[in-house]
mmCIF file of C-alpha atoms in Angstrom:
data_model
loop_
_atom_site.group_PDB
_atom_site.id
_atom_site.type_symbol
_atom_site.label_atom_id
_atom_site.label_comp_id
_atom_site.label_asym_id
_atom_site.label_seq_id
_atom_site.Cartn_x
_atom_site.Cartn_y
_atom_site.Cartn_z
ATOM 1 C CA MET P 665 0.000 0.000 0.000
ATOM 2 C CA ARG P 666 1.650 3.222 -1.172
ATOM 3 C CA LEU P 667 0.869 6.475 0.611
ATOM 4 C CA SER P 668 1.623 10.118 -0.048
ATOM 5 C CA ILE P 669 4.514 11.886 1.612
ATOM 6 C CA HIS P 670 3.649 14.761 3.923
ATOM 7 C CA ARG P 671 4.795 18.138 2.660
ATOM 8 C CA ARG P 672 7.423 20.008 4.579
ATOM 9 C CA THR P 673 7.147 23.733 5.299
ATOM 10 C CA LEU P 674 6.861 25.680 2.030
ATOM 11 C CA LEU P 675 8.025 22.634 0.043
ATOM 12 C CA GLY P 676 5.712 20.030 -1.434
ATOM 13 C CA THR P 677 6.318 16.552 -2.747
ATOM 14 C CA ALA P 678 6.670 17.918 -6.264
ATOM 15 C CA LEU P 679 9.589 20.089 -5.193
ATOM 16 C CA ALA P 680 11.141 17.138 -3.368
ATOM 17 C CA ALA P 681 11.051 15.227 -6.639
ATOM 18 C CA ALA P 682 12.616 18.170 -8.427
ATOM 19 C CA LEU P 683 15.418 18.365 -5.907
ATOM 20 C CA ALA P 684 16.240 14.672 -6.105
ATOM 21 C CA PRO P 685 18.128 14.786 -9.429
ATOM 22 C CA LEU P 686 19.980 17.915 -8.291
ATOM 23 C CA SER P 687 21.373 16.068 -5.286
ATOM 24 C CA LEU P 688 22.736 13.396 -7.602
ATOM 25 C CA ALA P 689 24.907 15.881 -9.449
ATOM 26 C CA ALA P 690 28.513 16.461 -8.398
ATOM 27 C CA PRO P 691 29.755 20.057 -7.933
ATOM 28 C CA ALA P 692 31.180 21.703 -11.020
ATOM 29 C CA GLY P 693 34.692 20.525 -11.718
ATOM 30 C CA ALA P 694 34.470 17.619 -9.314
ATOM 31 C CA THR P 695 35.187 14.058 -10.343
ATOM 32 C CA GLU P 696 33.577 11.260 -8.358
ATOM 33 C CA ARG P 697 34.309 7.595 -8.727
ATOM 34 C CA ALA P 698 31.362 5.286 -9.239
ATOM 35 C CA GLY P 699 30.414 2.261 -7.139
ATOM 36 C CA SER P 700 31.917 1.176 -3.855
ATOM 37 C CA ALA P 701 35.200 3.027 -4.573
ATOM 38 C CA ALA P 702 33.454 6.396 -4.213
ATOM 39 C CA PRO P 703 33.983 8.350 -0.970
ATOM 40 C CA PRO P 704 31.597 7.302 1.803
ATOM 41 C CA VAL P 705 28.620 9.494 2.662
ATOM 42 C CA ALA P 706 27.869 10.442 6.276
ATOM 43 C CA LEU P 707 24.352 10.016 7.645
ATOM 44 C CA ARG P 708 23.060 10.604 11.168
ATOM 45 C CA VAL P 709 20.035 8.454 12.007
ATOM 46 C CA ALA P 710 17.808 8.421 15.095
ATOM 47 C CA THR P 711 14.926 6.394 16.482
ATOM 48 C CA TYR P 712 12.387 7.857 18.894
ATOM 49 C CA ASN P 713 9.122 6.583 20.334
ATOM 50 C CA ILE P 714 7.410 9.930 20.924
ATOM 51 C CA HIS P 715 4.529 8.619 23.084
ATOM 52 C CA ALA P 716 2.033 10.560 20.917
ATOM 53 C CA GLY P 717 3.691 13.818 21.980
ATOM 54 C CA ALA P 718 3.357 13.260 25.730
ATOM 55 C CA GLY P 719 6.326 13.299 28.057
ATOM 56 C CA GLU P 720 7.196 10.990 30.914
ATOM 57 C CA ASP P 721 4.844 13.256 32.893
ATOM 58 C CA ASN P 722 1.970 12.268 30.510
ATOM 59 C CA VAL P 723 1.497 15.924 29.544
ATOM 60 C CA PHE P 724 0.953 16.482 25.821
ATOM 61 C CA ASP P 725 3.463 19.053 24.550
ATOM 62 C CA LEU P 726 4.410 18.752 20.886
ATOM 63 C CA ALA P 727 6.708 21.776 21.158
ATOM 64 C CA ARG P 728 8.737 19.829 23.715
ATOM 65 C CA THR P 729 8.759 16.808 21.404
ATOM 66 C CA THR P 730 9.912 19.017 18.532
ATOM 67 C CA GLU P 731 12.824 20.432 20.497
ATOM 68 C CA ALA P 732 13.881 16.960 21.660
ATOM 69 C CA ILE P 733 14.029 15.817 18.028
ATOM 70 C CA ARG P 734 15.783 19.011 16.918
ATOM 71 C CA ALA P 735 18.462 18.492 19.560
ATOM 72 C CA LEU P 736 19.337 15.106 18.039
ATOM 73 C CA ASP P 737 20.557 16.902 14.892
ATOM 74 C CA ALA P 738 19.695 13.788 12.895
ATOM 75 C CA ASP P 739 19.307 13.627 9.127
ATOM 76 C CA VAL P 740 16.698 10.876 9.350
ATOM 77 C CA VAL P 741 14.470 10.046 12.324
ATOM 78 C CA GLY P 742 12.228 7.001 12.678
ATOM 79 C CA LEU P 743 9.271 7.746 14.941
ATOM 80 C CA GLN P 744 6.849 5.444 16.726
ATOM 81 C CA GLU P 745 3.507 6.123 18.477
ATOM 82 C CA VAL P 746 2.550 8.941 16.123
ATOM 83 C CA ASP P 747 -1.009 10.333 16.215
ATOM 84 C CA VAL P 748 -2.676 11.843 13.140
ATOM 85 C CA HIS P 749 -6.046 13.406 14.055
ATOM 86 C CA TRP P 750 -6.317 10.530 16.550
ATOM 87 C CA GLY P 751 -8.037 12.029 19.566
ATOM 88 C CA ASN P 752 -8.138 14.379 22.522
ATOM 89 C CA ARG P 753 -4.858 13.123 23.944
ATOM 90 C CA SER P 754 -2.998 14.872 21.102
ATOM 91 C CA ASN P 755 -5.578 17.587 20.316
ATOM 92 C CA PHE P 756 -6.463 15.815 17.049
ATOM 93 C CA ILE P 757 -3.214 17.184 15.546
ATOM 94 C CA ASP P 758 -1.531 15.636 12.511
ATOM 95 C CA GLU P 759 1.703 15.056 14.396
ATOM 96 C CA ALA P 760 3.674 13.787 11.394
ATOM 97 C CA GLU P 761 2.989 16.861 9.307
ATOM 98 C CA GLU P 762 3.277 19.260 12.234
ATOM 99 C CA LEU P 763 6.691 17.916 13.208
ATOM 100 C CA ALA P 764 7.844 18.033 9.580
ATOM 101 C CA ASP P 765 6.743 21.657 9.291
ATOM 102 C CA ARG P 766 8.367 22.727 12.542
ATOM 103 C CA LEU P 767 11.642 20.959 11.761
ATOM 104 C CA GLY P 768 11.825 21.757 8.039
ATOM 105 C CA MET P 769 11.907 18.078 7.069
ATOM 106 C CA TRP P 770 10.014 15.737 4.797
ATOM 107 C CA ALA P 771 7.845 13.141 6.508
ATOM 108 C CA PHE P 772 6.257 9.844 5.582
ATOM 109 C CA PHE P 773 3.534 8.536 7.888
ATOM 110 C CA ALA P 774 2.526 4.853 7.885
ATOM 111 C CA PRO P 775 -0.674 4.231 9.860
ATOM 112 C CA ILE P 776 -1.221 1.037 11.796
ATOM 113 C CA TYR P 777 -4.828 2.035 12.520
ATOM 114 C CA ASP P 778 -7.059 4.076 10.192
ATOM 115 C CA PHE P 779 -10.565 4.826 11.506
ATOM 116 C CA ASP P 780 -13.542 6.936 10.523
ATOM 117 C CA PRO P 781 -13.666 10.376 12.191
ATOM 118 C CA LEU P 782 -15.756 10.969 15.281
ATOM 119 C CA THR P 783 -17.741 13.666 13.455
ATOM 120 C CA ALA P 784 -18.773 13.792 9.818
ATOM 121 C CA GLY P 785 -16.377 15.691 7.581
ATOM 122 C CA ALA P 786 -13.430 15.564 9.997
ATOM 123 C CA PRO P 787 -10.139 13.920 8.954
ATOM 124 C CA ARG P 788 -9.692 10.198 9.472
ATOM 125 C CA ARG P 789 -8.262 9.096 12.815
ATOM 126 C CA GLN P 790 -4.874 7.416 12.380
ATOM 127 C CA TYR P 791 -2.060 6.090 14.544
ATOM 128 C CA GLY P 792 1.233 4.572 13.474
ATOM 129 C CA VAL P 793 4.905 5.169 12.701
ATOM 130 C CA ALA P 794 6.736 7.767 10.619
ATOM 131 C CA VAL P 795 10.049 8.775 9.092
ATOM 132 C CA LEU P 796 11.347 12.359 9.045
ATOM 133 C CA SER P 797 14.133 13.215 6.596
ATOM 134 C CA ARG P 798 16.268 16.210 5.706
ATOM 135 C CA TYR P 799 16.915 14.573 2.345
ATOM 136 C CA PRO P 800 14.453 13.904 -0.485
ATOM 137 C CA ILE P 801 12.285 10.829 -0.053
ATOM 138 C CA LEU P 802 12.325 9.095 -3.430
ATOM 139 C CA GLU P 803 9.908 6.272 -2.602
ATOM 140 C CA ALA P 804 7.755 5.362 0.384
ATOM 141 C CA GLU P 805 5.622 2.382 1.281
ATOM 142 C CA ASN P 806 3.492 1.237 4.214
ATOM 143 C CA ASN P 807 4.179 -2.494 4.467
ATOM 144 C CA GLU P 808 2.140 -5.089 6.328
ATOM 145 C CA ILE P 809 3.556 -7.284 9.070
ATOM 146 C CA THR P 810 1.749 -9.615 11.465
ATOM 147 C CA ARG P 811 -0.027 -7.747 14.251
ATOM 148 C CA LEU P 812 -2.309 -8.451 17.187
ATOM 149 C CA SER P 813 -4.720 -5.526 17.219
ATOM 150 C CA THR P 814 -5.262 -3.449 20.347
ATOM 151 C CA GLN P 815 -8.498 -2.014 18.924
ATOM 152 C CA VAL P 816 -10.776 -5.060 18.655
ATOM 153 C CA PRO P 817 -11.917 -7.689 21.181
ATOM 154 C CA ASN P 818 -10.351 -11.146 20.962
ATOM 155 C CA PRO P 819 -7.774 -10.270 18.304
ATOM 156 C CA VAL P 820 -5.875 -12.912 16.351
ATOM 157 C CA PRO P 821 -2.510 -12.436 14.600
ATOM 158 C CA ALA P 822 -3.089 -11.111 11.089
ATOM 159 C CA PRO P 823 -1.272 -8.977 8.490
ATOM 160 C CA ALA P 824 -1.715 -5.263 9.136
ATOM 161 C CA PRO P 825 0.052 -2.082 7.966
ATOM 162 C CA GLY P 826 2.395 0.138 9.935
ATOM 163 C CA PHE P 827 5.890 -0.866 8.813
ATOM 164 C CA ALA P 828 7.276 2.285 7.181
ATOM 165 C CA GLU P 829 9.812 1.988 4.370
ATOM 166 C CA VAL P 830 11.411 4.921 2.561
ATOM 167 C CA THR P 831 14.213 5.268 0.045
ATOM 168 C CA ILE P 832 16.217 8.434 0.643
ATOM 169 C CA ASN P 833 18.694 10.207 -1.602
ATOM 170 C CA VAL P 834 21.625 11.213 0.624
ATOM 171 C CA ARG P 835 23.889 13.320 -1.607
ATOM 172 C CA GLY P 836 23.723 10.725 -4.360
ATOM 173 C CA ALA P 837 23.692 7.647 -2.134
ATOM 174 C CA HIS P 838 20.359 5.861 -1.890
ATOM 175 C CA VAL P 839 19.526 4.181 1.408
ATOM 176 C CA HIS P 840 16.457 2.239 2.571
ATOM 177 C CA VAL P 841 15.229 3.312 6.012
ATOM 178 C CA TYR P 842 12.525 1.401 7.895
ATOM 179 C CA SER P 843 10.651 2.453 11.045
ATOM 180 C CA THR P 844 8.909 -0.256 13.051
ATOM 181 C CA HIS P 845 7.067 -0.851 16.313
ATOM 182 C CA LEU P 846 6.905 -4.471 17.416
ATOM 183 C CA ASP P 847 4.321 -6.110 19.644
ATOM 184 C CA TYR P 848 4.512 -5.157 23.315
ATOM 185 C CA ARG P 849 3.074 -8.290 24.935
ATOM 186 C CA GLY P 850 5.037 -10.606 27.167
ATOM 187 C CA ASP P 851 4.388 -13.571 24.881
ATOM 188 C CA PRO P 852 7.076 -13.328 22.153
ATOM 189 C CA THR P 853 5.089 -15.242 19.514
ATOM 190 C CA VAL P 854 3.867 -12.223 17.552
ATOM 191 C CA ARG P 855 7.249 -10.492 17.722
ATOM 192 C CA ARG P 856 8.852 -13.634 16.279
ATOM 193 C CA MET P 857 6.354 -13.535 13.407
ATOM 194 C CA GLN P 858 7.027 -9.837 12.900
ATOM 195 C CA VAL P 859 10.757 -10.462 12.636
ATOM 196 C CA ALA P 860 10.151 -13.058 9.926
ATOM 197 C CA ASP P 861 7.931 -10.597 8.029
ATOM 198 C CA THR P 862 10.531 -7.868 8.425
ATOM 199 C CA LEU P 863 13.280 -10.020 6.946
ATOM 200 C CA ASN P 864 11.092 -10.859 3.959
ATOM 201 C CA ILE P 865 10.483 -7.155 3.289
ATOM 202 C CA LEU P 866 14.156 -6.281 3.605
ATOM 203 C CA ALA P 867 15.151 -9.153 1.310
ATOM 204 C CA ALA P 868 13.229 -7.526 -1.535
ATOM 205 C CA ASP P 869 15.454 -4.416 -1.385
ATOM 206 C CA SER P 870 19.081 -3.965 -2.408
ATOM 207 C CA GLY P 871 21.709 -1.527 -1.194
ATOM 208 C CA PRO P 872 22.268 -0.020 2.264
ATOM 209 C CA LYS P 873 19.488 -0.597 4.815
ATOM 210 C CA VAL P 874 18.766 0.962 8.209
ATOM 211 C CA LEU P 875 16.043 -0.490 10.431
ATOM 212 C CA VAL P 876 15.063 1.551 13.484
ATOM 213 C CA GLY P 877 12.318 1.229 16.013
ATOM 214 C CA ASP P 878 10.836 0.238 19.312
ATOM 215 C CA LEU P 879 11.326 -3.529 19.332
ATOM 216 C CA ASN P 880 9.613 -4.047 22.713
ATOM 217 C CA ALA P 881 12.313 -6.607 23.447
ATOM 218 C CA GLN P 882 15.977 -6.300 24.214
ATOM 219 C CA PRO P 883 18.296 -7.172 21.297
ATOM 220 C CA GLY P 884 19.374 -10.434 22.928
ATOM 221 C CA ALA P 885 15.812 -11.753 23.176
ATOM 222 C CA PRO P 886 15.397 -15.165 21.463
ATOM 223 C CA GLU P 887 12.572 -13.948 19.207
ATOM 224 C CA LEU P 888 14.920 -11.332 17.690
ATOM 225 C CA THR P 889 17.745 -13.781 16.938
ATOM 226 C CA ALA P 890 16.870 -14.158 13.253
ATOM 227 C CA LEU P 891 17.065 -10.396 12.769
ATOM 228 C CA TRP P 892 20.802 -10.420 13.429
ATOM 229 C CA GLN P 893 21.486 -12.809 10.572
ATOM 230 C CA ASP P 894 20.983 -9.955 8.082
ATOM 231 C CA LEU P 895 21.482 -6.855 10.246
ATOM 232 C CA ARG P 896 23.712 -5.785 13.104
ATOM 233 C CA ASP P 897 22.922 -3.773 16.184
ATOM 234 C CA ALA P 898 24.512 -0.329 15.813
ATOM 235 C CA ALA P 899 24.970 0.043 19.579
ATOM 236 C CA PRO P 900 25.484 -3.392 21.166
ATOM 237 C CA ALA P 901 26.861 -1.724 24.299
ATOM 238 C CA GLY P 902 24.346 1.109 24.203
ATOM 239 C CA ALA P 903 22.559 2.557 27.219
ATOM 240 C CA LYS P 904 19.061 1.532 28.282
ATOM 241 C CA THR P 905 16.164 3.458 26.727
ATOM 242 C CA TYR P 906 12.974 2.670 28.681
ATOM 243 C CA PRO P 907 11.484 4.173 30.746
ATOM 244 C CA ALA P 908 12.932 7.625 30.143
ATOM 245 C CA ILE P 909 13.511 8.153 33.876
ATOM 246 C CA ASN P 910 15.809 5.503 35.340
ATOM 247 C CA PRO P 911 15.611 3.189 32.292
ATOM 248 C CA VAL P 912 15.868 -0.538 32.912
ATOM 249 C CA LYS P 913 15.951 -2.007 29.384
ATOM 250 C CA ARG P 914 17.184 -1.211 25.883
ATOM 251 C CA ILE P 915 14.296 -1.715 23.478
ATOM 252 C CA ASP P 916 14.796 1.263 21.109
ATOM 253 C CA VAL P 917 17.309 0.094 18.541
ATOM 254 C CA ILE P 918 19.088 1.178 15.368
ATOM 255 C CA SER P 919 20.301 -1.671 13.156
ATOM 256 C CA VAL P 920 22.185 -1.575 9.856
ATOM 257 C CA SER P 921 23.126 -3.814 6.949
ATOM 258 C CA PRO P 922 26.749 -5.071 6.802
ATOM 259 C CA ASP P 923 27.694 -2.559 4.085
ATOM 260 C CA ILE P 924 27.219 0.393 6.477
ATOM 261 C CA THR P 925 29.911 1.564 8.890
ATOM 262 C CA VAL P 926 28.833 2.699 12.360
ATOM 263 C CA VAL P 927 31.021 5.610 13.491
ATOM 264 C CA GLY P 928 29.367 6.230 16.845
ATOM 265 C CA THR P 929 26.100 6.098 18.788
ATOM 266 C CA ASP P 930 24.433 7.876 21.684
ATOM 267 C CA THR P 931 21.349 7.455 23.859
ATOM 268 C CA VAL P 932 19.981 10.840 24.861
ATOM 269 C CA ALA P 933 18.595 11.521 28.328
ATOM 270 C CA THR P 934 15.318 13.425 27.867
ATOM 271 C CA THR P 935 11.866 13.144 29.392
ATOM 272 C CA ALA P 936 10.002 14.553 26.370
ATOM 273 C CA SER P 937 8.629 11.008 25.937
ATOM 274 C CA ASP P 938 8.509 7.880 28.063
ATOM 275 C CA HIS P 939 11.338 6.491 25.872
ATOM 276 C CA ARG P 940 14.825 7.868 25.275
ATOM 277 C CA PRO P 941 15.924 8.477 21.679
ATOM 278 C CA VAL P 942 18.955 6.773 20.145
ATOM 279 C CA VAL P 943 21.275 8.365 17.554
ATOM 280 C CA ALA P 944 23.851 6.720 15.276
ATOM 281 C CA ASP P 945 26.444 8.289 12.974
ATOM 282 C CA LEU P 946 26.832 6.127 9.881
ATOM 283 C CA LEU P 947 28.889 5.960 6.693
ATOM 284 C CA LEU P 948 27.268 4.801 3.461
ATOM 285 C CA HIS P 949 29.659 3.189 1.016
ATOM 286 C CA GLN P 950 27.338 2.691 -1.960
ATOM 287 C CA ARG P 951 26.444 5.547 -4.272
ATOM 288 C CA GLY P 952 22.967 4.685 -5.506
ATOM 289 C CA ASN P 953 20.932 1.856 -6.958
#
């Protein structure tokens, strides 16, 4: 299921498309080698479960969320628990577009849930994950993975959307970035199914890949084992991320394909959400698909 990309402030999707070929061009007089011999491209990536814009204090404050994301100084940010006209808890705001506007970034929102509005003529109520990017988003898709709904009685595992995938042009290097939010329940069965679905989606793509998200399990959990056959944890010795105050477990993770170099990582202490964000500085060694 393909969805539109949210505009950023003053710049629409059409302009993003126009900028994409410009970013592929080398400066005048420059010579750039093709393929893996070309100089690597730096990219700073972050993952952040924003708790629908509420802090550890459960107070909704999207300005606080915005400043927490701005402080990360990341080129690409995968977000989880994003409300779009969802309800009173977030003032029915389109958080994906609002954050993109405030930060001057492009955004792609991938709803997990998509419901009729509470009143006729109002926007649809949606909740899911998103990707913010300083660089043009060339392609975007909302993939399905197995989910156990929180919105219906007696749910059963079934395919459902909410696995965001974007292809981003980073100064001529194309990279696939995925934002995910795995099942939170103590029983790991659904998470194990979600990992299998994730690997199938990633297998269909070539080139550098970055998977970020709230995995709701620590990286060493048995149900995540298969994930590390194709990806590697960017911060295996990283700090704990949840809860934001006195965290006890690391469930917010950045992972990368083997062709990406991890230069450094950081877990940022902030109470703008009930999770702490994670940042990774990466080097991309491939120059496009």
